mmCIF file of C-alpha atoms and ligand atoms in Angstrom:
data_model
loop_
_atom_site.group_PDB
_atom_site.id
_atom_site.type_symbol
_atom_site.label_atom_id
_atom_site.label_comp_id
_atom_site.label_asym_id
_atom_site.label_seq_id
_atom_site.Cartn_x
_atom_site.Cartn_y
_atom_site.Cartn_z
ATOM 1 C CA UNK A 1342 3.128 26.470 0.071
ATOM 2 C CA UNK A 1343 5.855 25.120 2.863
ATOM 3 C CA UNK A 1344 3.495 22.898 4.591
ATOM 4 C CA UNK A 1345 3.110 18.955 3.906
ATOM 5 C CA UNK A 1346 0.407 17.345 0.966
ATOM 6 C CA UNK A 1347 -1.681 14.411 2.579
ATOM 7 C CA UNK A 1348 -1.971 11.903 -0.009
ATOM 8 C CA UNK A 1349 -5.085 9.741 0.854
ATOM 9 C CA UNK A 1350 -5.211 6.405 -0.693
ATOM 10 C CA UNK A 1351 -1.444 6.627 -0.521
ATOM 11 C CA UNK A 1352 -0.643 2.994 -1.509
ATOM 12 C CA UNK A 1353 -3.356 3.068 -4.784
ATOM 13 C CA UNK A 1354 -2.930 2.748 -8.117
ATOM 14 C CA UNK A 1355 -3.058 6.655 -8.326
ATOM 15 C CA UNK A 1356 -2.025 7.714 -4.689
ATOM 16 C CA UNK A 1357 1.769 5.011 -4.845
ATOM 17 C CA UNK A 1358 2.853 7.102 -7.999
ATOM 18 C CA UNK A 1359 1.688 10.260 -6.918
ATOM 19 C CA UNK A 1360 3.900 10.313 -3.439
ATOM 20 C CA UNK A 1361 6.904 8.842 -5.852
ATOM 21 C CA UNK A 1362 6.070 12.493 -8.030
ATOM 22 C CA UNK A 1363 6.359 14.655 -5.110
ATOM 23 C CA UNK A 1364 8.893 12.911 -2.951
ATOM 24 C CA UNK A 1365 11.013 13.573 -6.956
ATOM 25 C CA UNK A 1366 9.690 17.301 -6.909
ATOM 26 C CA UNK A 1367 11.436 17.775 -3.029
ATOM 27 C CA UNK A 1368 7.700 18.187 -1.238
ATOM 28 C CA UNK A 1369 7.293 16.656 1.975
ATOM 29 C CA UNK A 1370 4.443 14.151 2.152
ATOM 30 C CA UNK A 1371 2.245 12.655 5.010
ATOM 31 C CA UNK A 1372 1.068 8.892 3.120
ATOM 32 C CA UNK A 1373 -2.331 7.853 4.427
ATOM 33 C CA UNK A 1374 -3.637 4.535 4.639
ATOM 34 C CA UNK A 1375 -4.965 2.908 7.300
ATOM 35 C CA UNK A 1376 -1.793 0.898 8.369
ATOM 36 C CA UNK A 1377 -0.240 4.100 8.218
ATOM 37 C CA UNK A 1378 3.054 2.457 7.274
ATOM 38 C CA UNK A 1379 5.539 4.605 5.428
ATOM 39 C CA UNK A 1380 4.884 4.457 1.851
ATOM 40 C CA UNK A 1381 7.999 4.876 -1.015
ATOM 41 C CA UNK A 1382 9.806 6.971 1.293
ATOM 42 C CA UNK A 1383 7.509 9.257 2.528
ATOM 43 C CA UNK A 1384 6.429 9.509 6.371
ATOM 44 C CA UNK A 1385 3.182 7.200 6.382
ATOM 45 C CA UNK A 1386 0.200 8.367 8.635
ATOM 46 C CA UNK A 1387 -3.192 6.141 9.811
ATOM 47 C CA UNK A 1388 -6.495 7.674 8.329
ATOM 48 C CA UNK A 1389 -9.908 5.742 8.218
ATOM 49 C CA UNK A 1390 -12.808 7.983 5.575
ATOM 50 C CA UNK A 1391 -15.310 5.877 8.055
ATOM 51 C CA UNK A 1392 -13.281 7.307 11.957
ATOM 52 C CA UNK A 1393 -13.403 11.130 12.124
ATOM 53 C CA UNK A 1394 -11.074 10.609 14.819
ATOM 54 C CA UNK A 1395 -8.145 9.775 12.257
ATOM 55 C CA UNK A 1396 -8.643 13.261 10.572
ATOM 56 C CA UNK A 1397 -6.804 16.222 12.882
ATOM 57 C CA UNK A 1398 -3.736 13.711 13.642
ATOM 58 C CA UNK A 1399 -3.529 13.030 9.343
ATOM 59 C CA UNK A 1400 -4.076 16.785 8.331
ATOM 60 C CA UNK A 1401 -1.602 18.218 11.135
ATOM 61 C CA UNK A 1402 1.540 20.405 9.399
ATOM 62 C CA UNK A 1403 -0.405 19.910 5.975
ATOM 63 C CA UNK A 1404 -1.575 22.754 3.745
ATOM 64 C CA UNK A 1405 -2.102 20.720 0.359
ATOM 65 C CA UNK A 1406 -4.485 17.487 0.655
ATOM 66 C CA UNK A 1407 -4.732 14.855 -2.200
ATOM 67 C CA UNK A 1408 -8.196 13.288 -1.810
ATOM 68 C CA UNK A 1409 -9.934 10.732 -3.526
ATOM 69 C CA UNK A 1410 -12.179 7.907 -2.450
ATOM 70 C CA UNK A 1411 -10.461 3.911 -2.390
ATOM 71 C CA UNK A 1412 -12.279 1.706 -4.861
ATOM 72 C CA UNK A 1413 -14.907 -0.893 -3.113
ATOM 73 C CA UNK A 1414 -16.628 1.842 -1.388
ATOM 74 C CA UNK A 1415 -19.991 2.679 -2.561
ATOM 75 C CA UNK A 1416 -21.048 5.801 -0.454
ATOM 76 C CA UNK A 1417 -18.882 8.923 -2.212
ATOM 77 C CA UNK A 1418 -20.916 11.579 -0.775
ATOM 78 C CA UNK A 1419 -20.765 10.135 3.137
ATOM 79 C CA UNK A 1420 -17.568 9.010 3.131
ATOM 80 C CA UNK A 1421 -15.724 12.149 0.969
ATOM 81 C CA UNK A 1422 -17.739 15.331 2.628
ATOM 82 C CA UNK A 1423 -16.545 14.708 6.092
ATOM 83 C CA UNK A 1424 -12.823 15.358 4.750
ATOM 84 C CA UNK A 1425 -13.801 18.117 2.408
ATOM 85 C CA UNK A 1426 -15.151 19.855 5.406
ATOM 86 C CA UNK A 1427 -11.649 18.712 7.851
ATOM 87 C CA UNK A 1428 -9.542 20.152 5.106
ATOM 88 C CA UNK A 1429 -11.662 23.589 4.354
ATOM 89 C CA UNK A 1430 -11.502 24.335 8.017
ATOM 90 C CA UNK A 1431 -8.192 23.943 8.261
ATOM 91 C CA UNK A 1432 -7.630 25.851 5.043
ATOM 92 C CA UNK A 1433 -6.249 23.370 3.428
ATOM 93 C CA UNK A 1434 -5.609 23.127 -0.692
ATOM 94 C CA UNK A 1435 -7.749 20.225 -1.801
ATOM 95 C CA UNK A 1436 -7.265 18.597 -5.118
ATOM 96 C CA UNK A 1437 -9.954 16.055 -5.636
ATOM 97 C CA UNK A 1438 -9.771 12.722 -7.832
ATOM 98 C CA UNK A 1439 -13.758 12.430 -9.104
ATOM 99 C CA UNK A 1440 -15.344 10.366 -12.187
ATOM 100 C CA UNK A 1441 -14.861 11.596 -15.808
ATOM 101 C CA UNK A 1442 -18.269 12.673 -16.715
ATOM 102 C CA UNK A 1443 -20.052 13.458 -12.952
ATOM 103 C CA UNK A 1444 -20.050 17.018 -14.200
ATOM 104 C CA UNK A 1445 -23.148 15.849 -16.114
ATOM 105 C CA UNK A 1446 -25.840 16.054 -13.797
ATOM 106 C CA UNK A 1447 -25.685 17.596 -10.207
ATOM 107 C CA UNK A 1448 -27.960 15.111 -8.479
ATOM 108 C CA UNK A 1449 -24.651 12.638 -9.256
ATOM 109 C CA UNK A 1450 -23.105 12.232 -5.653
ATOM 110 C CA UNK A 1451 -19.681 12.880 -6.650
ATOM 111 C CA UNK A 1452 -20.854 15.666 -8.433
ATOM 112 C CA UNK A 1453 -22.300 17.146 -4.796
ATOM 113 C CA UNK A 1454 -18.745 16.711 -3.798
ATOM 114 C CA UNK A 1455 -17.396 18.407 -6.296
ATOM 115 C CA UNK A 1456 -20.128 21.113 -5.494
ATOM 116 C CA UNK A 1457 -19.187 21.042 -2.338
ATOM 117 C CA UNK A 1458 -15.966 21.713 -2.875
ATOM 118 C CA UNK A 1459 -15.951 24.289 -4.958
ATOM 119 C CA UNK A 1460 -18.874 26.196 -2.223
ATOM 120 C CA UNK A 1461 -16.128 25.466 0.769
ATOM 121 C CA UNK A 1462 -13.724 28.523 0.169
ATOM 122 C CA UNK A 1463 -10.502 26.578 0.484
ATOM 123 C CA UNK A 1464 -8.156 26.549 -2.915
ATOM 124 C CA UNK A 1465 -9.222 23.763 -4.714
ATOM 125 C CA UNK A 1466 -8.501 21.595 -8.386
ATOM 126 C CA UNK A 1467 -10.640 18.893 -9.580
ATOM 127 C CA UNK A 1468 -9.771 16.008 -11.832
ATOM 128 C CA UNK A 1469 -12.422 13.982 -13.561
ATOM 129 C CA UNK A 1470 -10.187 10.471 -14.715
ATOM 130 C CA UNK A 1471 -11.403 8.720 -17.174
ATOM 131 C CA UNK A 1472 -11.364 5.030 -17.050
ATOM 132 C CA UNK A 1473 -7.752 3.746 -16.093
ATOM 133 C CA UNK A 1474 -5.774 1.592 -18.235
ATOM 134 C CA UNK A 1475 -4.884 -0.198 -14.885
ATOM 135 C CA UNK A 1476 -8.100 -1.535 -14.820
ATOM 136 C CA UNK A 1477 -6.477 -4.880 -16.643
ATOM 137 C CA UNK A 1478 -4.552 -5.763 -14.323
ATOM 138 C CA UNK A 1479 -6.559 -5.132 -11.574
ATOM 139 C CA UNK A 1480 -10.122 -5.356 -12.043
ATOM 140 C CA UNK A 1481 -10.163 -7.394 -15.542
ATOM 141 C CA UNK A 1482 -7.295 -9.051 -14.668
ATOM 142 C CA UNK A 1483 -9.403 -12.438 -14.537
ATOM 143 C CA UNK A 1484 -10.893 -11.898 -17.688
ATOM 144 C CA UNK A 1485 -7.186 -11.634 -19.105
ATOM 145 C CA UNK A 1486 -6.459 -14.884 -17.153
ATOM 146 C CA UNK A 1487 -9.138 -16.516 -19.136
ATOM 147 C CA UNK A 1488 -8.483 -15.068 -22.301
ATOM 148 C CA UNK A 1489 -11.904 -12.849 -22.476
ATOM 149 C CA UNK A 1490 -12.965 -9.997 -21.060
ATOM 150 C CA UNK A 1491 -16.469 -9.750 -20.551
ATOM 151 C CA UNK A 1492 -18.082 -6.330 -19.960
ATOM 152 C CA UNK A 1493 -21.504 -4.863 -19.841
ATOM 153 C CA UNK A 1494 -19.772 -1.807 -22.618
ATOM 154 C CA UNK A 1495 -21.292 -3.101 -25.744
ATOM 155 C CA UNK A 1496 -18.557 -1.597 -28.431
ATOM 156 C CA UNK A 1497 -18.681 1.604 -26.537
ATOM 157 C CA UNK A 1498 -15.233 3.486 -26.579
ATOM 158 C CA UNK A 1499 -13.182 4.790 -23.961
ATOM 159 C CA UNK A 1500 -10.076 6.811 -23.529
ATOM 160 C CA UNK A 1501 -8.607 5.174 -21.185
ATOM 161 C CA UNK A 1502 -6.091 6.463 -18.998
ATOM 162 C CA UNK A 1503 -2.975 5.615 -17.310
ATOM 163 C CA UNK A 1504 -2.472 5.973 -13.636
ATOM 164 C CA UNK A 1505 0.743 7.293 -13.674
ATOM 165 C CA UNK A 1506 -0.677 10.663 -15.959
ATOM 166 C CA UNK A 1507 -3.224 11.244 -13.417
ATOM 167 C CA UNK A 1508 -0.632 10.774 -10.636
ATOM 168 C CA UNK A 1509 1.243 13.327 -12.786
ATOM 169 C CA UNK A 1510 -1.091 16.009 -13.182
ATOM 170 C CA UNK A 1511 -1.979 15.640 -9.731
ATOM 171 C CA UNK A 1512 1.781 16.404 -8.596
ATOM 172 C CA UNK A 1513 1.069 19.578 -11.001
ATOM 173 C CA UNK A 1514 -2.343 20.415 -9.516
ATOM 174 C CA UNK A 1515 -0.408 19.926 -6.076
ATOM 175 C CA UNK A 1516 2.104 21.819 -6.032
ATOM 176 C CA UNK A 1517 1.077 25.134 -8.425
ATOM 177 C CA UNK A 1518 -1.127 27.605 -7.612
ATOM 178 C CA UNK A 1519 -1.317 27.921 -11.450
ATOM 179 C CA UNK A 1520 -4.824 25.972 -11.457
ATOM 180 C CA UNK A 1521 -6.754 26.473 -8.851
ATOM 181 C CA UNK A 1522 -10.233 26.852 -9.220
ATOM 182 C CA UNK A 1523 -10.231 24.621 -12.455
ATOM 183 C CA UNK A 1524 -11.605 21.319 -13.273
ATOM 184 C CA UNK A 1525 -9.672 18.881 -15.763
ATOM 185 C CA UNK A 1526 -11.406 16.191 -17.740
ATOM 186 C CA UNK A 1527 -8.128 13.324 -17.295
ATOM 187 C CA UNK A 1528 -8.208 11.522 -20.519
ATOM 188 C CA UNK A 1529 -5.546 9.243 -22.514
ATOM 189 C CA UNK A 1530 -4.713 9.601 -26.038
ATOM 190 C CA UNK A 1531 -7.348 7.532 -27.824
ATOM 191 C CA UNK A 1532 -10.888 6.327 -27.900
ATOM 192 C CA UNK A 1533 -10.380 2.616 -27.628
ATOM 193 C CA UNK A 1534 -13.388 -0.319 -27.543
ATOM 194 C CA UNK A 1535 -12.934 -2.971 -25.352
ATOM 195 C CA UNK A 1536 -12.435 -5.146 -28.298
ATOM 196 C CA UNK A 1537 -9.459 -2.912 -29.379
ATOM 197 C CA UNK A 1538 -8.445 -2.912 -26.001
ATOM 198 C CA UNK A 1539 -8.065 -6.342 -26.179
ATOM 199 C CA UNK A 1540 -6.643 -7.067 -29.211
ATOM 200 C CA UNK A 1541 -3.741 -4.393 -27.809
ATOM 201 C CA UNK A 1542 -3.298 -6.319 -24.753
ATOM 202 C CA UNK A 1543 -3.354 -9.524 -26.839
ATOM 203 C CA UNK A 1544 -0.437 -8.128 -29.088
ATOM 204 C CA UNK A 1545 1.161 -6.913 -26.329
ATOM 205 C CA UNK A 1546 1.273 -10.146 -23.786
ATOM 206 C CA UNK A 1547 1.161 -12.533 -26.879
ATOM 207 C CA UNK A 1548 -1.882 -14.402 -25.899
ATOM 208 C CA UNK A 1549 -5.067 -14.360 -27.330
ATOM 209 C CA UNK A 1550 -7.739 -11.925 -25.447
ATOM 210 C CA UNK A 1551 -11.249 -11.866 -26.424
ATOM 211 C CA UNK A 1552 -13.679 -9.497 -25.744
ATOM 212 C CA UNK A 1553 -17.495 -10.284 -24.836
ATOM 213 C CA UNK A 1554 -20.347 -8.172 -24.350
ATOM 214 C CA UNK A 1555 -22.616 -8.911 -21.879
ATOM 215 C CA UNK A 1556 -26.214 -7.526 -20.159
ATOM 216 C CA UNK A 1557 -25.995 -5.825 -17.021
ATOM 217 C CA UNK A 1558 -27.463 -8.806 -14.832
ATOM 218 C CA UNK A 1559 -25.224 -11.291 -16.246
ATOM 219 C CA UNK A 1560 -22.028 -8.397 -15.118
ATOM 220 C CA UNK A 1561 -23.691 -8.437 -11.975
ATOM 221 C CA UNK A 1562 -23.969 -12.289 -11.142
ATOM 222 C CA UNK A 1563 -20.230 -12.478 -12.466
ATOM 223 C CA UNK A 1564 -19.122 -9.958 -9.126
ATOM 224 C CA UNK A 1565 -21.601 -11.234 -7.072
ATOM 225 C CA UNK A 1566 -19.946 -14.611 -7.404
ATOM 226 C CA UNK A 1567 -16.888 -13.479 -7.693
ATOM 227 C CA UNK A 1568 -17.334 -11.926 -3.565
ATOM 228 C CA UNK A 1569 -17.997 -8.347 -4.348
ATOM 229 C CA UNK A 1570 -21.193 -6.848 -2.436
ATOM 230 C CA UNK A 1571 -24.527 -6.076 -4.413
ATOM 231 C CA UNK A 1572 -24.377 -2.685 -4.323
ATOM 232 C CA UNK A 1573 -21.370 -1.720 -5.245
ATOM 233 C CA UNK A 1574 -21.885 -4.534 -8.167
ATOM 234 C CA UNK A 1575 -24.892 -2.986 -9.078
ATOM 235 C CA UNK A 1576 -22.805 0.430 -8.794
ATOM 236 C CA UNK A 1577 -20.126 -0.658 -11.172
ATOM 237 C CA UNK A 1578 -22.965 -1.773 -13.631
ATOM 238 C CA UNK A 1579 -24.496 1.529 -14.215
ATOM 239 C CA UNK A 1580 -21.617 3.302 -14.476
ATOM 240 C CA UNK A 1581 -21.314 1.473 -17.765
ATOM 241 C CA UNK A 1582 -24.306 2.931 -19.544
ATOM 242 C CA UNK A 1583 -22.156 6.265 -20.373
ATOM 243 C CA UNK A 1584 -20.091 3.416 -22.087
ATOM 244 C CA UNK A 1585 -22.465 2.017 -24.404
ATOM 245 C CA UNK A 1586 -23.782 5.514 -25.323
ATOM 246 C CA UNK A 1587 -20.238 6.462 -26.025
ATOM 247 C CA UNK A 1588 -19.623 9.340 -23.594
ATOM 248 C CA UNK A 1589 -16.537 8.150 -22.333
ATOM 249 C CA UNK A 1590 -14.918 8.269 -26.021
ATOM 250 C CA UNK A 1591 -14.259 11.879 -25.588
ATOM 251 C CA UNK A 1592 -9.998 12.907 -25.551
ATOM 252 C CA UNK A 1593 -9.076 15.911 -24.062
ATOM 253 C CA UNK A 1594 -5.610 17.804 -23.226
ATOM 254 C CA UNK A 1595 -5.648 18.257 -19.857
ATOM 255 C CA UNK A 1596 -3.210 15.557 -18.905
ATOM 256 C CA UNK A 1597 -0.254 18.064 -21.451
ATOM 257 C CA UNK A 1598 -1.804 20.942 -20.299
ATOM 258 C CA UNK A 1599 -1.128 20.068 -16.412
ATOM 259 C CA UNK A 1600 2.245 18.102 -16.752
ATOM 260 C CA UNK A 1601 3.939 19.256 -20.163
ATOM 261 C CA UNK A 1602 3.754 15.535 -20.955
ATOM 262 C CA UNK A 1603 1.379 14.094 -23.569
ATOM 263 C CA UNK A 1604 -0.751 10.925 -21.741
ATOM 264 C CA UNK A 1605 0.307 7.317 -22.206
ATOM 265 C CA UNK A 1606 -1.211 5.220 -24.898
ATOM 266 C CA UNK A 1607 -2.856 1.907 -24.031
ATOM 267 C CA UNK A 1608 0.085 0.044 -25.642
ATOM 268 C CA UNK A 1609 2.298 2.281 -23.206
ATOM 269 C CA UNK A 1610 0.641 1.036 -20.118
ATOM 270 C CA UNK A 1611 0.377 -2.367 -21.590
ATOM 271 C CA UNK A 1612 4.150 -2.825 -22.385
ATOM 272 C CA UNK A 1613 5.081 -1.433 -18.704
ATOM 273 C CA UNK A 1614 2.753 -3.388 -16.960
ATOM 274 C CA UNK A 1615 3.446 -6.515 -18.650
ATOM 275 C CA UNK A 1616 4.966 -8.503 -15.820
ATOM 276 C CA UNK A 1617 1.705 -7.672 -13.506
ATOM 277 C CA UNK A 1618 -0.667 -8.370 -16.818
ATOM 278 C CA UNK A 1619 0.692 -12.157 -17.316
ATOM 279 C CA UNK A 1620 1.222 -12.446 -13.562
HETATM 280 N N1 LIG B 938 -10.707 2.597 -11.870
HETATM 281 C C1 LIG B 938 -11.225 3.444 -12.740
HETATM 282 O O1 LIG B 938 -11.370 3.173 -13.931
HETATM 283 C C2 LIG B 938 -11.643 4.821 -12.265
HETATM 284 C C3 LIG B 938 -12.011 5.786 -13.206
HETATM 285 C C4 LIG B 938 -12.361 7.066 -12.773
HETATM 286 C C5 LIG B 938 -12.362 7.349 -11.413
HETATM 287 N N2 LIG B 938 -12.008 6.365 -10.529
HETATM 288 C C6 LIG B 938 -12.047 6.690 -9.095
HETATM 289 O O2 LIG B 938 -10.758 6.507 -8.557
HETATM 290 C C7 LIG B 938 -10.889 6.097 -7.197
HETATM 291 C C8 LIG B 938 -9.931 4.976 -6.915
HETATM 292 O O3 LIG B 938 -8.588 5.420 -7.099
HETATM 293 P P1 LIG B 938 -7.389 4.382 -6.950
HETATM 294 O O4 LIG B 938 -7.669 3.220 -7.862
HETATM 295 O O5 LIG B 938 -6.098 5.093 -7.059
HETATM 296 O O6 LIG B 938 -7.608 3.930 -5.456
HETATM 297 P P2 LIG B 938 -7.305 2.516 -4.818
HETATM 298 O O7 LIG B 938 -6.103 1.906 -5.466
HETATM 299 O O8 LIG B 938 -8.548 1.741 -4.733
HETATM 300 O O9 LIG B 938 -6.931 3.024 -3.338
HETATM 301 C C9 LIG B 938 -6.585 2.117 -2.371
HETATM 302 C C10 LIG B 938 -5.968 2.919 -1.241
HETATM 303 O O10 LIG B 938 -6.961 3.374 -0.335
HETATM 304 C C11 LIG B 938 -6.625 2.947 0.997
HETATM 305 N N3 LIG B 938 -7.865 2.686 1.717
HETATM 306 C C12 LIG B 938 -8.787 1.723 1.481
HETATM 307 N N4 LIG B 938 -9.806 1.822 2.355
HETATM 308 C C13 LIG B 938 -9.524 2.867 3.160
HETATM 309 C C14 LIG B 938 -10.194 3.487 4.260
HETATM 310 N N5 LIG B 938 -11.374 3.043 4.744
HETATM 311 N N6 LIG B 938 -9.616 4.554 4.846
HETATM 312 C C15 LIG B 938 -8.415 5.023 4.419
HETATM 313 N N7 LIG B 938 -7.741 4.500 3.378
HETATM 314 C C16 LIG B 938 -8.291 3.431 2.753
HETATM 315 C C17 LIG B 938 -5.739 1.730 0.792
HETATM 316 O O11 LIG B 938 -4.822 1.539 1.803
HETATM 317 P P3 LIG B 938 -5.112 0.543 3.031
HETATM 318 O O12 LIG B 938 -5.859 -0.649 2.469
HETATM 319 O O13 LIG B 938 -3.744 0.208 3.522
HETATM 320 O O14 LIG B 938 -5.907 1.359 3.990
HETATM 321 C C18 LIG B 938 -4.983 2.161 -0.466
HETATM 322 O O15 LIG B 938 -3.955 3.075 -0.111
HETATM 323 C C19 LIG B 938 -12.353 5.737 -6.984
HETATM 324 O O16 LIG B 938 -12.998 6.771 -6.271
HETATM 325 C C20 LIG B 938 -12.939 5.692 -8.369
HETATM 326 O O17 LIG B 938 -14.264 6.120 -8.440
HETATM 327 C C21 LIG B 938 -11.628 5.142 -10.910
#
């Protein structure tokens, strides 16, 4: 492996630590976003999902590809299987970020991709993330603001995981033929409610954090009004069903077994993010 890794998403929560990771490991790396400024260093490249033209002049000199799909964007399957297929023509490694738990049922549409992956005959490695602790400070970061989060989870747990592990075992996945042809199931240390959660982040920032549970529609109306578009509010509702029914609780070792490195506790994230949490 002598060529370059495209990292897509390249300025993300996962894809800004993951360049840092190989830039550290001495791999040369083509940053995609769609400003295609440099990014931490490494040589930045323009790439649109939605332009096809963007593809040959992101993949060229690359033999390892980073892929995972920005948040905001409902459509997995149309927007990820056009660059599955650019990167399998070109023989090129693909390690795919997906959803903890798509593995469930094949009609899921990132479970096609997956599928689809794993059918193209290029080298491949999936990881499934779980929920990421830097959810509250992005997403929930209004709720914190407020002092109460308020979630369609019910007292569902999850165990939630920090970018910077999955940015870690995707350097691994990257840049070892060691794994190929697996799928990991990215968890952190620790099922965790979202009251727990909160009562972390509360010790943490010292400021009282409530949680709430709310229905579905009322989640909904909350993004809605907030500016985000219907369907990928009504999107982001039903992917907290597995929630409430307590499938995301599950831990699992993957994130030691790629990196060597146990994952980051809640309180871990919470204590480095702390600046960006009472921003
Ligand atoms: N958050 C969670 O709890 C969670 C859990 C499991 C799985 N996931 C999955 O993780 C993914 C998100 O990962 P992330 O949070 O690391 O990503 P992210 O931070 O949302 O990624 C944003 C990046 O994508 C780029 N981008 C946005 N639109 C683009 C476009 N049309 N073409 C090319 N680049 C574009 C942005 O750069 P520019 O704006 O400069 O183009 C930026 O670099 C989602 O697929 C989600 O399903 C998330």
């Amino acid at each position: 492996m002598t060529g370059k890794i495209l990292v897509l998403g390249a300025s993300g929560n996962v894809g800004r630590p993951l360049v840092e990771a190989l830039l550290a490991k001495g791999e040369k790396v083509k940053a995609a976003s769609r400003a295609g400024k440099p990014i931490g260093g490494a040589e930045g490249v323009a790439f649109d999902y939605a332009d096809r033209s963007t593809f040959s002049q992101a993949f060229d000199g690359v033999d390892r590809a980073y892929v995972l799909l920005p948040a905001g964007y409902a459509d997995s399957k149309g927007l990820l299987l056009p660059v599955i297929e650019a990167a399998a023509a070109r023989k090129v490694k693909v390690v795919f970020q997906s959803v903890f738990g798509v593995d469930a049922d094949d009609s899921i549409p990132y479970r096609q991709v997956e599928l689809a992956l794993e059918k193209s005959g290029t080298p491949y490695v999936i990881l499934r993330p779980n929920w990421f602790s830097d959810n509250f400070h992005t997403f929930w970061k209004v709720g914190i603001d407020h002092g109460e989060i308020a979630l369609p989870a019910g007292d569902g747990k999850s165990s939630f995981i920090d970018a910077r592990d999955i940015a870690a075992s995707a350097a691994a996945a990257l840049t070892t033929s060691a794994f190929d042809g697996q799928s990991f199931n990215l968890t952190g240390p620790e099922p965790l409610s979202y009251a727990d959660a909160a009562k972390i982040l509360s010790d943490v920032i010292g400021k009282p954090i409530a949680y709430r549970a709310i229905d579905d529609g009322a989640f909904v109306d909350i993004l809605i009004g907030a500016g985000v578009p219907e369907d990928y509010a009504l999107m982001l509702a039903s992917i907290f069903y597995p929630v409430r029914e307590g499938w995301t609780a599950a831990v699992t070792d993957a994130v030691e077994r790629l990196t060597g490195t146990p994952a980051r506790s809640l309180e871990t994230y919470a204590r480095d993010h702390i600046a960006a949490l009472t921003a």
